[in-house]
Tab-separated table of C-alpha atoms in Angstrom:
chain	number	residue	atom	x	y	z
A	109	UNK	CA	-18.463	-3.259	6.448
A	110	UNK	CA	-18.063	-5.957	9.135
A	111	UNK	CA	-20.038	-8.472	7.079
A	112	UNK	CA	-17.751	-7.731	4.145
A	113	UNK	CA	-14.627	-8.471	6.191
A	114	UNK	CA	-16.156	-11.728	7.412
A	115	UNK	CA	-17.204	-12.816	3.919
A	116	UNK	CA	-13.837	-11.937	2.352
A	117	UNK	CA	-11.909	-13.787	5.069
A	118	UNK	CA	-14.128	-16.843	4.634
A	119	UNK	CA	-13.612	-16.716	0.858
A	120	UNK	CA	-9.863	-16.422	1.292
A	121	UNK	CA	-9.669	-19.459	3.562
A	122	UNK	CA	-11.899	-21.516	1.264
A	123	UNK	CA	-9.927	-20.581	-1.844
A	124	UNK	CA	-6.575	-21.590	-0.362
A	125	UNK	CA	-7.936	-24.805	1.118
A	126	UNK	CA	-9.468	-25.797	-2.222
A	127	UNK	CA	-6.352	-25.084	-4.307
A	128	UNK	CA	-5.474	-28.528	-5.671
A	129	UNK	CA	-1.889	-27.708	-6.672
A	130	UNK	CA	-0.904	-26.879	-3.080
A	131	UNK	CA	-0.689	-29.559	-0.399
A	132	UNK	CA	-2.412	-29.216	2.946
A	133	UNK	CA	0.729	-28.321	4.925
A	134	UNK	CA	1.672	-25.542	2.513
A	135	UNK	CA	-1.889	-24.228	2.520
A	136	UNK	CA	-1.965	-24.288	6.328
A	137	UNK	CA	1.273	-22.306	6.496
A	138	UNK	CA	-0.088	-19.629	4.174
A	139	UNK	CA	-3.290	-19.463	6.202
A	140	UNK	CA	-1.190	-18.982	9.350
A	141	UNK	CA	0.596	-16.073	7.618
A	142	UNK	CA	-2.769	-14.543	6.718
A	143	UNK	CA	-3.955	-14.885	10.308
A	144	UNK	CA	-0.722	-13.366	11.590
A	145	UNK	CA	-1.192	-10.273	9.432
A	146	UNK	CA	-4.936	-9.867	9.669
A	147	UNK	CA	-6.731	-7.063	11.473
A	148	UNK	CA	-10.314	-5.848	11.608
A	149	UNK	CA	-10.138	-4.131	8.229
A	150	UNK	CA	-9.418	-5.266	4.685
A	151	UNK	CA	-9.024	-1.889	2.962
A	152	UNK	CA	-8.196	-3.139	-0.538
A	153	UNK	CA	-11.065	-5.623	-0.536
A	154	UNK	CA	-13.351	-2.897	0.747
A	155	UNK	CA	-12.379	-0.523	-2.081
A	156	UNK	CA	-13.089	-3.236	-4.642
A	157	UNK	CA	-16.482	-4.149	-3.206
A	158	UNK	CA	-17.532	-0.530	-2.701
A	159	UNK	CA	-16.896	0.231	-6.367
A	160	UNK	CA	-18.570	-2.946	-7.576
A	161	UNK	CA	-21.678	-2.165	-5.505
A	162	UNK	CA	-21.784	1.436	-6.738
A	163	UNK	CA	-21.493	0.611	-10.448
A	164	UNK	CA	-23.335	-2.737	-10.687
A	165	UNK	CA	-27.052	-3.016	-11.235
A	166	UNK	CA	-27.218	-6.110	-9.034
A	167	UNK	CA	-24.910	-7.852	-6.565
A	168	UNK	CA	-22.995	-11.057	-7.245
A	169	UNK	CA	-21.473	-12.583	-4.118
A	170	UNK	CA	-18.553	-13.874	-6.165
A	171	UNK	CA	-17.137	-10.373	-5.726
A	172	UNK	CA	-16.033	-11.565	-2.276
A	173	UNK	CA	-13.689	-14.062	-3.976
A	174	UNK	CA	-12.262	-11.334	-6.205
A	175	UNK	CA	-11.784	-9.055	-3.198
A	176	UNK	CA	-10.061	-11.925	-1.384
A	177	UNK	CA	-7.710	-12.331	-4.358
A	178	UNK	CA	-6.788	-8.643	-4.146
A	179	UNK	CA	-6.031	-8.903	-0.436
A	180	UNK	CA	-3.943	-12.026	-1.104
A	181	UNK	CA	-1.892	-10.156	-3.704
A	182	UNK	CA	-1.336	-7.219	-1.362
A	183	UNK	CA	-0.321	-9.566	1.460
A	184	UNK	CA	2.263	-11.271	-0.743
A	185	UNK	CA	3.734	-7.839	-1.595
A	186	UNK	CA	3.769	-6.897	2.109
A	187	UNK	CA	5.585	-10.117	2.949
A	188	UNK	CA	8.249	-9.563	0.306
A	189	UNK	CA	8.615	-5.941	1.417
A	190	UNK	CA	9.150	-7.078	5.029
A	191	UNK	CA	11.786	-9.591	3.944
A	192	UNK	CA	13.587	-7.059	1.741
A	193	UNK	CA	13.568	-4.303	4.363
A	194	UNK	CA	14.521	-6.592	7.242
A	195	UNK	CA	12.439	-4.506	9.654
A	196	UNK	CA	9.724	-7.022	10.597
A	197	UNK	CA	9.379	-9.677	13.284
A	198	UNK	CA	6.679	-11.594	11.384
A	199	UNK	CA	7.360	-15.305	10.924
A	200	UNK	CA	7.795	-14.992	7.136
A	201	UNK	CA	10.645	-12.524	7.750
A	202	UNK	CA	12.154	-14.832	10.376
A	203	UNK	CA	12.128	-17.674	7.831
A	204	UNK	CA	12.570	-15.716	4.569
A	205	UNK	CA	12.959	-18.738	2.273
A	206	UNK	CA	9.549	-20.043	3.315
A	207	UNK	CA	8.116	-16.531	3.213
A	208	UNK	CA	9.279	-15.923	-0.357
A	209	UNK	CA	7.928	-19.265	-1.529
A	210	UNK	CA	4.572	-18.566	0.111
A	211	UNK	CA	4.441	-15.090	-1.432
A	212	UNK	CA	5.086	-16.571	-4.886
A	213	UNK	CA	2.236	-19.042	-4.413
A	214	UNK	CA	-0.082	-16.262	-3.210
A	215	UNK	CA	0.768	-14.201	-6.278
A	216	UNK	CA	-0.159	-17.027	-8.649
A	217	UNK	CA	-3.305	-17.974	-6.739
A	218	UNK	CA	-4.550	-14.363	-6.698
A	219	UNK	CA	-4.281	-13.956	-10.471
A	220	UNK	CA	-5.827	-17.406	-10.997
A	221	UNK	CA	-8.861	-16.456	-8.882
A	222	UNK	CA	-9.477	-13.370	-11.024
A	223	UNK	CA	-9.012	-15.227	-14.310
A	224	UNK	CA	-11.309	-18.113	-13.335
A	225	UNK	CA	-14.111	-15.997	-11.888
A	226	UNK	CA	-17.458	-16.162	-13.660
A	227	UNK	CA	-17.741	-12.404	-14.189
A	228	UNK	CA	-18.255	-11.358	-17.799
A	229	UNK	CA	-15.363	-8.904	-17.571
A	230	UNK	CA	-12.915	-11.111	-15.654
A	231	UNK	CA	-10.290	-10.796	-18.419
A	232	UNK	CA	-10.305	-7.026	-18.082
A	233	UNK	CA	-10.001	-7.339	-14.296
A	234	UNK	CA	-7.058	-9.694	-14.778
A	235	UNK	CA	-5.296	-7.224	-17.067
A	236	UNK	CA	-5.860	-4.441	-14.536
A	237	UNK	CA	-4.373	-6.592	-11.779
A	238	UNK	CA	-1.318	-7.512	-13.853
A	239	UNK	CA	-0.659	-3.917	-14.959
A	240	UNK	CA	-0.938	-2.382	-11.509
A	241	UNK	CA	0.912	-5.202	-9.773
A	242	UNK	CA	3.855	-4.612	-12.114
A	243	UNK	CA	3.692	-0.865	-11.450
A	244	UNK	CA	3.797	-1.538	-7.715
A	245	UNK	CA	6.789	-3.863	-8.102
A	246	UNK	CA	8.531	-1.182	-10.179
A	247	UNK	CA	7.878	1.313	-7.385
A	248	UNK	CA	9.275	-1.122	-4.833
A	249	UNK	CA	12.405	-1.522	-6.976
A	250	UNK	CA	12.903	2.253	-6.957
A	251	UNK	CA	12.397	2.256	-3.192
A	252	UNK	CA	14.946	-0.521	-2.658
A	253	UNK	CA	17.533	1.355	-4.723
A	254	UNK	CA	16.853	4.401	-2.489
A	255	UNK	CA	17.138	6.766	-5.435
A	256	UNK	CA	14.034	8.863	-4.695
A	257	UNK	CA	16.010	11.635	-3.008
A	258	UNK	CA	13.893	14.632	-3.976
A	259	UNK	CA	10.240	15.613	-3.780
A	260	UNK	CA	9.317	14.766	-7.373
A	261	UNK	CA	11.050	11.387	-7.580
A	262	UNK	CA	9.711	10.354	-4.157
A	263	UNK	CA	6.107	11.171	-5.051
A	264	UNK	CA	6.468	9.330	-8.363
A	265	UNK	CA	7.845	6.309	-6.523
A	266	UNK	CA	5.019	6.060	-3.991
A	267	UNK	CA	2.387	6.726	-6.659
A	268	UNK	CA	3.614	3.511	-8.276
A	269	UNK	CA	4.454	1.450	-5.194
A	270	UNK	CA	1.424	2.286	-3.029
A	271	UNK	CA	-0.936	4.182	-5.311
A	272	UNK	CA	-1.033	1.390	-7.889
A	273	UNK	CA	-2.545	-1.078	-5.419
A	274	UNK	CA	-5.378	1.199	-4.270
A	275	UNK	CA	-6.041	2.237	-7.878
A	276	UNK	CA	-6.151	-1.449	-8.850
A	277	UNK	CA	-8.665	-2.250	-6.107
A	278	UNK	CA	-11.023	0.545	-7.147
A	279	UNK	CA	-10.663	-0.187	-10.860
A	280	UNK	CA	-11.295	-3.932	-10.615
A	281	UNK	CA	-14.547	-3.405	-8.733
A	282	UNK	CA	-15.761	-0.828	-11.273
A	283	UNK	CA	-14.514	-2.836	-14.263
A	284	UNK	CA	-16.319	-6.015	-13.241
A	285	UNK	CA	-19.540	-4.001	-13.069
A	286	UNK	CA	-19.146	-1.895	-16.222
A	287	UNK	CA	-16.636	-3.610	-18.498
A	288	UNK	CA	-14.603	-0.384	-18.551
A	289	UNK	CA	-11.352	0.813	-17.022
A	290	UNK	CA	-12.521	4.227	-15.826
A	291	UNK	CA	-9.626	6.712	-15.860
A	292	UNK	CA	-10.881	9.080	-13.108
A	293	UNK	CA	-11.416	6.084	-10.793
A	294	UNK	CA	-7.798	5.098	-11.430
A	295	UNK	CA	-6.599	8.640	-10.659
A	296	UNK	CA	-8.395	9.131	-7.357
A	297	UNK	CA	-7.655	5.531	-6.379
A	298	UNK	CA	-3.954	6.242	-6.817
A	299	UNK	CA	-4.278	9.382	-4.682
A	300	UNK	CA	-5.766	7.315	-1.848
A	301	UNK	CA	-2.675	5.096	-1.801
A	302	UNK	CA	-0.314	8.078	-1.736
A	303	UNK	CA	-2.228	9.663	1.139
A	304	UNK	CA	-1.945	6.554	3.285
A	305	UNK	CA	1.730	6.055	2.410
A	306	UNK	CA	2.534	9.621	3.477
A	307	UNK	CA	0.634	9.075	6.725
A	308	UNK	CA	2.677	5.911	7.327
A	309	UNK	CA	5.884	7.826	6.613
A	310	UNK	CA	5.035	10.332	9.341
A	311	UNK	CA	4.031	7.576	11.761
A	312	UNK	CA	7.226	5.556	11.157
A	313	UNK	CA	9.393	8.535	12.095
A	314	UNK	CA	7.767	8.688	15.526
A	315	UNK	CA	9.246	5.334	16.507
A	316	UNK	CA	12.959	4.872	17.148
A	317	UNK	CA	13.597	1.322	16.062
A	318	UNK	CA	13.607	-1.047	13.097
A	319	UNK	CA	10.979	0.857	11.122
A	320	UNK	CA	12.434	4.340	11.554
A	321	UNK	CA	13.321	5.618	8.091
A	322	UNK	CA	16.163	7.833	9.274
A	323	UNK	CA	17.858	4.970	11.116
A	324	UNK	CA	17.423	2.895	7.938
A	325	UNK	CA	18.876	5.750	5.857
A	326	UNK	CA	15.747	5.895	3.691
A	327	UNK	CA	14.272	8.966	2.049
A	328	UNK	CA	10.724	10.157	2.703
A	329	UNK	CA	9.268	13.649	2.315
A	330	UNK	CA	9.927	14.761	5.929
A	331	UNK	CA	13.497	13.438	5.693
A	332	UNK	CA	14.083	15.083	2.303
A	333	UNK	CA	12.916	18.415	3.764
A	334	UNK	CA	15.107	18.062	6.851
A	335	UNK	CA	18.210	17.081	4.875
A	336	UNK	CA	17.866	20.209	2.732
A	337	UNK	CA	18.193	22.531	5.741
A	338	UNK	CA	21.445	24.144	6.829
A	339	UNK	CA	21.673	23.458	10.539
A	340	UNK	CA	23.629	21.198	12.864
A	341	UNK	CA	21.153	18.316	13.119
A	342	UNK	CA	20.607	18.290	9.339
A	343	UNK	CA	24.371	18.167	8.821
A	344	UNK	CA	24.644	15.231	11.247
A	345	UNK	CA	21.853	13.337	9.485
A	346	UNK	CA	23.484	13.950	6.087
A	347	UNK	CA	26.744	12.539	7.468
A	348	UNK	CA	24.829	9.575	8.900
A	349	UNK	CA	23.259	8.919	5.489
A	350	UNK	CA	26.739	8.975	3.981
A	351	UNK	CA	27.458	6.093	6.395
A	352	UNK	CA	30.023	7.820	8.512
A	353	UNK	CA	30.169	5.282	11.312
A	354	UNK	CA	31.417	7.809	13.842
A	355	UNK	CA	28.109	9.695	13.689
A	356	UNK	CA	25.584	8.860	16.401
A	357	UNK	CA	22.163	10.464	16.201
A	358	UNK	CA	20.373	11.819	19.247
A	359	UNK	CA	16.751	10.660	19.230
A	360	UNK	CA	15.347	13.688	21.063
A	361	UNK	CA	17.183	16.150	18.826
A	362	UNK	CA	16.022	14.398	15.665
A	363	UNK	CA	12.411	14.245	16.845
A	364	UNK	CA	12.532	17.911	17.870
A	365	UNK	CA	14.002	18.873	14.494
A	366	UNK	CA	11.305	16.984	12.580
A	367	UNK	CA	8.605	18.868	14.463
A	368	UNK	CA	10.127	22.322	14.702
A	369	UNK	CA	11.732	22.515	11.262
A	370	UNK	CA	8.459	22.124	9.401
A	371	UNK	CA	9.348	18.662	8.042
A	372	UNK	CA	6.104	17.083	9.256
A	373	UNK	CA	4.043	20.059	8.092
A	374	UNK	CA	5.705	19.696	4.690
A	375	UNK	CA	4.469	16.103	4.407
A	376	UNK	CA	1.016	17.110	5.682
A	377	UNK	CA	0.813	19.704	2.896
A	378	UNK	CA	1.103	16.937	0.308
A	379	UNK	CA	-1.460	14.803	2.119
A	380	UNK	CA	-3.924	17.685	1.894
A	381	UNK	CA	-2.954	18.302	-1.747
A	382	UNK	CA	-3.652	14.690	-2.732
A	383	UNK	CA	-6.926	14.783	-0.792
A	384	UNK	CA	-7.908	17.846	-2.815
A	385	UNK	CA	-6.893	16.220	-6.118
A	386	UNK	CA	-8.822	13.074	-5.275
A	387	UNK	CA	-11.998	14.946	-4.361
A	388	UNK	CA	-11.836	17.060	-7.526
A	389	UNK	CA	-11.464	13.889	-9.602
A	390	UNK	CA	-14.389	12.228	-7.808
A	391	UNK	CA	-16.585	15.110	-8.902
A	392	UNK	CA	-15.962	14.116	-12.537
A	393	UNK	CA	-17.474	10.661	-12.038
A	394	UNK	CA	-21.173	9.913	-11.314
A	395	UNK	CA	-20.444	8.294	-7.954
A	396	UNK	CA	-23.201	7.376	-5.551
A	397	UNK	CA	-23.489	9.519	-2.449
A	398	UNK	CA	-22.635	6.477	-0.312
A	399	UNK	CA	-19.433	5.705	-2.245
A	400	UNK	CA	-18.184	9.280	-2.290
A	401	UNK	CA	-18.878	9.710	1.433
A	402	UNK	CA	-16.999	6.508	2.208
A	403	UNK	CA	-14.023	7.467	0.028
A	404	UNK	CA	-13.753	10.878	1.689
A	405	UNK	CA	-13.814	9.143	5.068
A	406	UNK	CA	-11.059	6.728	3.976
A	407	UNK	CA	-8.839	9.659	2.966
A	408	UNK	CA	-9.114	11.529	6.277
């Protein structure tokens, strides 16, 4: 997919540079934010293009612009998330006023790109983007309020916050090709987002710094499992979450407890469960061999 990444990045740069309602300095700042965040993969763009290729009879290169719009939307959400959480050293978090303004512009530009595309079913794609973007924002609101303190409410929250964006990416690609919002595609697309969020949750607990969820008093599945136990380290963490300033957590003891208590295995169980659900749902859709193989690889 290297050519895809190159084409999407080129489309993204061209779209921002050609936006007439944004002056050159503002456009350059947003492009610098994109460059700061970029890596060798564009997973949301890839999901969109993979589904468009699988369901379309022919290939329209304008799909690269649509995929760029999706990545722009996701970046604006990432930027706002960084600013809200206060756990990032990116320049938009260092200068939050400029970051928020840039994110707002990215949000508008992304929806405009979808609406103005020449695809026959661009209106449907626009409605899909709006619906799932709002679901993701709703999930982020639940996350900020830190009310997802049990297994069920946490999974519901990340299905909306993270799962909505992967579902959106898959659906838009398929919808532009077929003119339909295909329910099974939405379901397995949402599972993909949950899987990657749970993997990130496990990874974030391995660091002992700004992104550590325990130090930030946030709830994730491993933390929820650990807090439910009746032992000394669980009691200390519960007191820490209650903001008892006298409590100081020992990094080695916390890391040992996460591993030995079964907290990580608990989260891994749900990763495997969502992988199973996604694969079962894929079997209900006439996917190409290439698309299914790629999706299974993405979920590993």
